[in-house]
Structure formats: structure tokens, C-alpha cells
Amino acid sequence: MHNRLRILRAERNWSQADLAQKLEVSRQSVNAIETGKYDPSLPLAFKLARLFDTTIEAIFTDQP
Amino acid sequence: MTCNPFLRNTSPAMRRYNAGVALTMGGYLLAVFGTATFVHRHHPHGITVYLLSAMPAFCIFAMLAVVVTYLRDEKDEYVRMLMVRSLLAAAFVVLAIGAYNDFLRSFGDLAPLPPFSQWVVFWIVFAIAQAIQYRNDATPRSTENA
């Protein structure tokens, strides 16, 4: 699974810690999702989409 | 034996877990040394032995309850997954050692493992697994804004 999390985060000038705080998860989790080590659950993916005011598909893709 | 060897996660569930582990571990040590001293001095038998043995065992059950409660309450799904992986690694090693030892005892007339060794091995492997996973996840603070 590929994602645009780092780009979306950079556009808003948020650090991983900022995003982690908004999502109520650890920075470690944000880093794991960002680097593709971990695919989030649907509830967390929806939370991310809402936070970035976009759709899940706009953040996550199955192709690079 | 703490869930997070580097104490980076400070979720309410993790804080309760760390407090619970400290409490049950302290209780366990007290119960073990207390009951061992009592047994050594008074040589009890019958129902007293059953009751005394239940005291440290209860602390172990409580420790397992703390782990289960943490897994139920932790909202950070990734951190929870890391802990589940570590628990599975620990269970795998303990079961593998136990099975191998059982065969050795059956075929080689070997002595059984010392009492409580499985419990100790379980938490050592758990701690190592946690440390490895957290180390693999380590990201320098300087790159977090990249």
C-alpha cells in the first residue's frame, strides 16, 4: 500500500508529532503508516481522510 | 518487562499498564519471598500449602489480566499490534522450548525444566521482541518533519 501522507503533511507544515496528536496516536504509528510499514485500519484511514479533508483513495493507493 | 522499553508512548492505557505491571510484579516478589520464608520456617501442609501457593499464582494471573486490559484499552492500533506480536513471539518460544524439553524427557531421560522457568523465559523473550521492534521503528527526531 502506498500513501501520500508525507506530502499532505508537508503541505500543512505539520510534523509527525503534530499529526500524531491530531489523530490521537503515537508518532511511531504515524511514521509506520507514512513509511508503509503499517496499513491503518478503516476507522483510522477515515480519520486521516477527514483530517486532510479528502478521501481515503486520495491518500492511499495500491499502486505507486 | 515493561510494554514499551523506551517509554515513548504515554497513552492512558500504557500508563495504566506500566502501573499495573509494577504493582503486580511487586506483589509477586513479596508473595514469593513471603510464602517461601513461611514454608521454610513452618513447614505447612494440607490446605495451607494450597492457599500459600495461590498467593504468588494470583499475582501472575493479575499480571496477565493487566496485559489483557491493556490490549482492550489501547487506542493506538499500531502500538497494540506491536505488543501482540511480542506476546506471540514469547508464546512461540516458550511453547517450542516446552515441547522440545518434553521430547528430551521422553526419549533422553532428561530432567524437567526448573520451576517457573517458562514464565521467566516468556517475559525475557517478550522484552527482547519489544526492544527489537521499537529499535526497528526508531526514527531520528531530525527527520520527522521531512
Short mmCIF file of C-alpha atoms in Angstrom, two decimals:
data_model
loop_
_atom_site.label_atom_id
_atom_site.label_comp_id
_atom_site.label_asym_id
_atom_site.label_seq_id
_atom_site.Cartn_x
_atom_site.Cartn_y
_atom_site.Cartn_z
CA MET A 1 0.00 0.00 0.00
CA HIS A 2 1.32 3.45 -0.94
CA ASN A 3 0.26 6.73 0.57
CA ARG A 4 0.62 10.49 0.21
CA LEU A 5 0.73 11.16 3.90
CA ARG A 6 4.14 12.79 3.89
CA ILE A 7 3.13 15.16 1.07
CA LEU A 8 -0.18 16.06 2.69
CA ARG A 9 1.57 16.63 5.98
CA ALA A 10 4.25 18.79 4.36
CA GLU A 11 1.60 20.90 2.61
CA ARG A 12 0.21 21.81 6.00
CA ASN A 13 3.65 22.14 7.58
CA TRP A 14 2.78 19.56 10.21
CA SER A 15 5.42 17.43 11.89
CA GLN A 16 4.80 13.74 12.55
CA ALA A 17 4.22 14.66 16.17
CA ASP A 18 1.58 17.24 15.16
CA LEU A 19 -0.26 14.70 13.04
CA ALA A 20 0.04 12.06 15.76
CA GLN A 21 -1.52 14.46 18.26
CA LYS A 22 -4.42 15.25 15.92
CA LEU A 23 -5.02 11.54 15.30
CA GLU A 24 -4.56 10.66 19.00
CA VAL A 25 -1.92 8.05 18.17
CA SER A 26 1.83 7.85 18.75
CA ARG A 27 4.40 9.45 16.44
CA GLN A 28 5.69 5.95 15.96
CA SER A 29 2.34 4.99 14.40
CA VAL A 30 2.37 7.96 12.03
CA ASN A 31 5.90 7.08 10.98
CA ALA A 32 4.97 3.43 10.43
CA ILE A 33 1.99 4.39 8.25
CA GLU A 34 3.98 7.00 6.34
CA THR A 35 6.82 4.63 5.55
CA GLY A 36 4.41 1.87 4.50
CA LYS A 37 5.37 -0.44 7.35
CA TYR A 38 1.82 -0.50 8.58
CA ASP A 39 -1.53 -0.16 6.84
CA PRO A 40 -4.06 1.56 9.09
CA SER A 41 -7.48 0.17 9.89
CA LEU A 42 -10.52 1.62 8.13
CA PRO A 43 -11.52 3.78 11.13
CA LEU A 44 -8.03 5.33 11.25
CA ALA A 45 -7.97 5.77 7.47
CA PHE A 46 -11.31 7.61 7.66
CA LYS A 47 -9.94 9.74 10.47
CA LEU A 48 -6.95 10.65 8.28
CA ALA A 49 -9.18 11.44 5.33
CA ARG A 50 -11.38 13.71 7.45
CA LEU A 51 -8.36 15.44 8.92
CA PHE A 52 -6.94 16.21 5.48
CA ASP A 53 -10.42 16.97 4.13
CA THR A 54 -10.10 14.43 1.35
CA THR A 55 -10.99 10.83 0.52
CA ILE A 56 -9.23 7.64 1.60
CA GLU A 57 -8.44 6.90 -2.06
CA ALA A 58 -6.72 10.25 -2.36
CA ILE A 59 -4.37 9.28 0.46
CA PHE A 60 -3.90 5.56 -0.06
CA THR A 61 -3.36 3.69 -3.33
CA ASP A 62 -2.43 0.12 -4.12
CA GLN A 63 -0.05 1.27 -6.85
CA PRO A 64 2.88 3.69 -6.61
CA MET B 1 9.05 -6.31 31.38
CA THR B 2 7.50 -3.02 30.55
CA CYS B 3 5.48 -2.90 27.36
CA ASN B 4 7.48 -0.06 25.93
CA PRO B 5 11.17 -0.29 26.75
CA PHE B 6 11.84 3.28 25.64
CA LEU B 7 8.76 4.79 27.28
CA ARG B 8 7.93 6.83 24.21
CA ASN B 9 4.24 6.03 24.25
CA THR B 10 2.38 7.67 27.07
CA SER B 11 -1.21 6.80 26.25
CA PRO B 12 -3.53 6.46 29.26
CA ALA B 13 -3.72 2.72 28.59
CA MET B 14 0.09 2.47 28.62
CA ARG B 15 0.33 4.41 31.88
CA ARG B 16 -2.24 2.10 33.47
CA TYR B 17 -0.35 -0.87 32.07
CA ASN B 18 3.00 0.27 33.46
CA ALA B 19 1.42 0.97 36.86
CA GLY B 20 -0.38 -2.38 36.81
CA VAL B 21 2.77 -4.30 35.89
CA ALA B 22 4.79 -2.54 38.62
CA LEU B 23 2.07 -3.31 41.17
CA THR B 24 1.59 -6.96 40.25
CA MET B 25 5.34 -7.55 39.89
CA GLY B 26 5.93 -6.02 43.32
CA GLY B 27 3.12 -8.12 44.74
CA TYR B 28 4.55 -11.20 43.08
CA LEU B 29 8.02 -10.69 44.59
CA LEU B 30 6.51 -10.06 48.02
CA ALA B 31 4.28 -13.13 47.73
CA VAL B 32 7.11 -15.37 46.52
CA PHE B 33 9.57 -14.35 49.22
CA GLY B 34 6.86 -14.20 51.88
CA THR B 35 5.45 -17.64 51.16
CA ALA B 36 8.91 -19.17 50.65
CA THR B 37 10.05 -17.84 54.02
CA PHE B 38 6.88 -19.04 55.72
CA VAL B 39 7.15 -22.52 54.18
CA HIS B 40 10.84 -22.75 55.08
CA ARG B 41 10.20 -21.83 58.72
CA HIS B 42 6.88 -23.53 59.47
CA HIS B 43 6.77 -26.48 57.02
CA PRO B 44 2.99 -26.25 56.48
CA HIS B 45 0.99 -29.00 54.81
CA GLY B 46 -2.53 -29.71 53.56
CA ILE B 47 -4.83 -26.82 52.71
CA THR B 48 -2.30 -24.24 53.92
CA VAL B 49 0.11 -25.23 51.16
CA TYR B 50 -2.66 -24.80 48.59
CA LEU B 51 -3.53 -21.36 49.94
CA LEU B 52 0.10 -20.25 50.11
CA SER B 53 0.77 -21.43 46.54
CA ALA B 54 -2.27 -19.48 45.36
CA MET B 55 -0.78 -16.17 46.55
CA PRO B 56 2.09 -15.79 44.03
CA ALA B 57 -0.01 -17.55 41.38
CA PHE B 58 -2.72 -14.94 41.88
CA CYS B 59 -0.16 -12.19 41.17
CA ILE B 60 0.73 -13.90 37.89
CA PHE B 61 -2.96 -14.11 36.94
CA ALA B 62 -3.28 -10.42 37.81
CA MET B 63 -0.31 -9.61 35.58
CA LEU B 64 -1.95 -11.43 32.69
CA ALA B 65 -5.17 -9.51 33.41
CA VAL B 66 -3.17 -6.26 33.20
CA VAL B 67 -1.89 -7.29 29.75
CA VAL B 68 -5.39 -8.23 28.55
CA THR B 69 -6.80 -4.95 29.88
CA TYR B 70 -4.06 -3.02 28.08
CA LEU B 71 -4.83 -4.77 24.79
CA ARG B 72 -8.51 -3.93 25.26
CA ASP B 73 -7.95 -0.27 26.18
CA GLU B 74 -5.05 0.79 23.93
CA LYS B 75 -6.44 3.10 21.24
CA ASP B 76 -3.22 3.21 19.23
CA GLU B 77 -3.71 0.23 16.94
CA TYR B 78 -0.11 0.12 15.73
CA VAL B 79 1.38 0.07 19.23
CA ARG B 80 -1.20 -2.57 20.17
CA MET B 81 -0.16 -4.67 17.19
CA LEU B 82 3.50 -4.46 18.23
CA MET B 83 2.60 -5.76 21.66
CA VAL B 84 0.52 -8.61 20.24
CA ARG B 85 3.47 -9.58 18.03
CA SER B 86 5.79 -9.60 21.04
CA LEU B 87 3.34 -11.72 23.05
CA LEU B 88 3.08 -14.17 20.16
CA ALA B 89 6.88 -14.35 19.85
CA ALA B 90 7.16 -15.03 23.59
CA ALA B 91 4.42 -17.67 23.49
CA PHE B 92 6.06 -19.32 20.47
CA VAL B 93 9.47 -19.58 22.15
CA VAL B 94 8.03 -20.88 25.43
CA LEU B 95 5.88 -23.49 23.68
CA ALA B 96 8.78 -24.54 21.44
CA ILE B 97 11.16 -24.92 24.39
CA GLY B 98 8.48 -26.74 26.39
CA ALA B 99 7.73 -29.15 23.56
CA TYR B 100 11.41 -29.82 22.89
CA ASN B 101 12.02 -30.40 26.58
CA ASP B 102 9.07 -32.79 26.75
CA PHE B 103 10.57 -34.88 23.93
CA LEU B 104 14.00 -34.80 25.55
CA ARG B 105 12.47 -36.01 28.80
CA SER B 106 10.56 -38.75 26.99
CA PHE B 107 13.44 -40.01 24.84
CA GLY B 108 16.55 -38.97 26.71
CA ASP B 109 15.53 -39.34 30.32
CA LEU B 110 16.36 -35.70 30.90
CA ALA B 111 15.29 -33.70 33.97
CA PRO B 112 12.36 -31.31 33.59
CA LEU B 113 12.95 -27.58 33.29
CA PRO B 114 13.28 -25.75 36.59
CA PRO B 115 10.04 -24.43 38.10
CA PHE B 116 8.87 -21.03 36.80
CA SER B 117 11.48 -21.04 34.01
CA GLN B 118 8.78 -20.82 31.35
CA TRP B 119 7.36 -17.68 32.98
CA VAL B 120 10.79 -16.07 33.10
CA VAL B 121 11.61 -17.05 29.50
CA PHE B 122 8.24 -15.71 28.36
CA TRP B 123 8.87 -12.21 29.72
CA ILE B 124 12.52 -12.12 28.62
CA VAL B 125 11.56 -13.01 25.04
CA PHE B 126 8.68 -10.53 25.22
CA ALA B 127 11.04 -7.74 26.31
CA ILE B 128 13.58 -8.61 23.60
CA ALA B 129 10.86 -8.69 20.94
CA GLN B 130 9.56 -5.29 22.08
CA ALA B 131 13.05 -3.81 22.09
CA ILE B 132 13.79 -5.13 18.58
CA GLN B 133 10.53 -3.78 17.20
CA TYR B 134 10.96 -0.38 18.80
CA ARG B 135 14.55 -0.20 17.61
CA ASN B 136 13.46 -1.04 14.05
CA ASP B 137 10.87 1.72 14.27
CA ALA B 138 13.26 4.32 15.58
CA THR B 139 13.19 7.49 13.52
CA PRO B 140 15.60 10.31 14.24
CA ARG B 141 13.77 13.35 15.54
CA SER B 142 15.61 15.40 12.94
CA THR B 143 13.82 13.59 10.08
CA GLU B 144 10.31 13.68 11.42
CA ASN B 145 9.46 16.89 9.57
CA ALA B 146 10.83 15.60 6.27
#
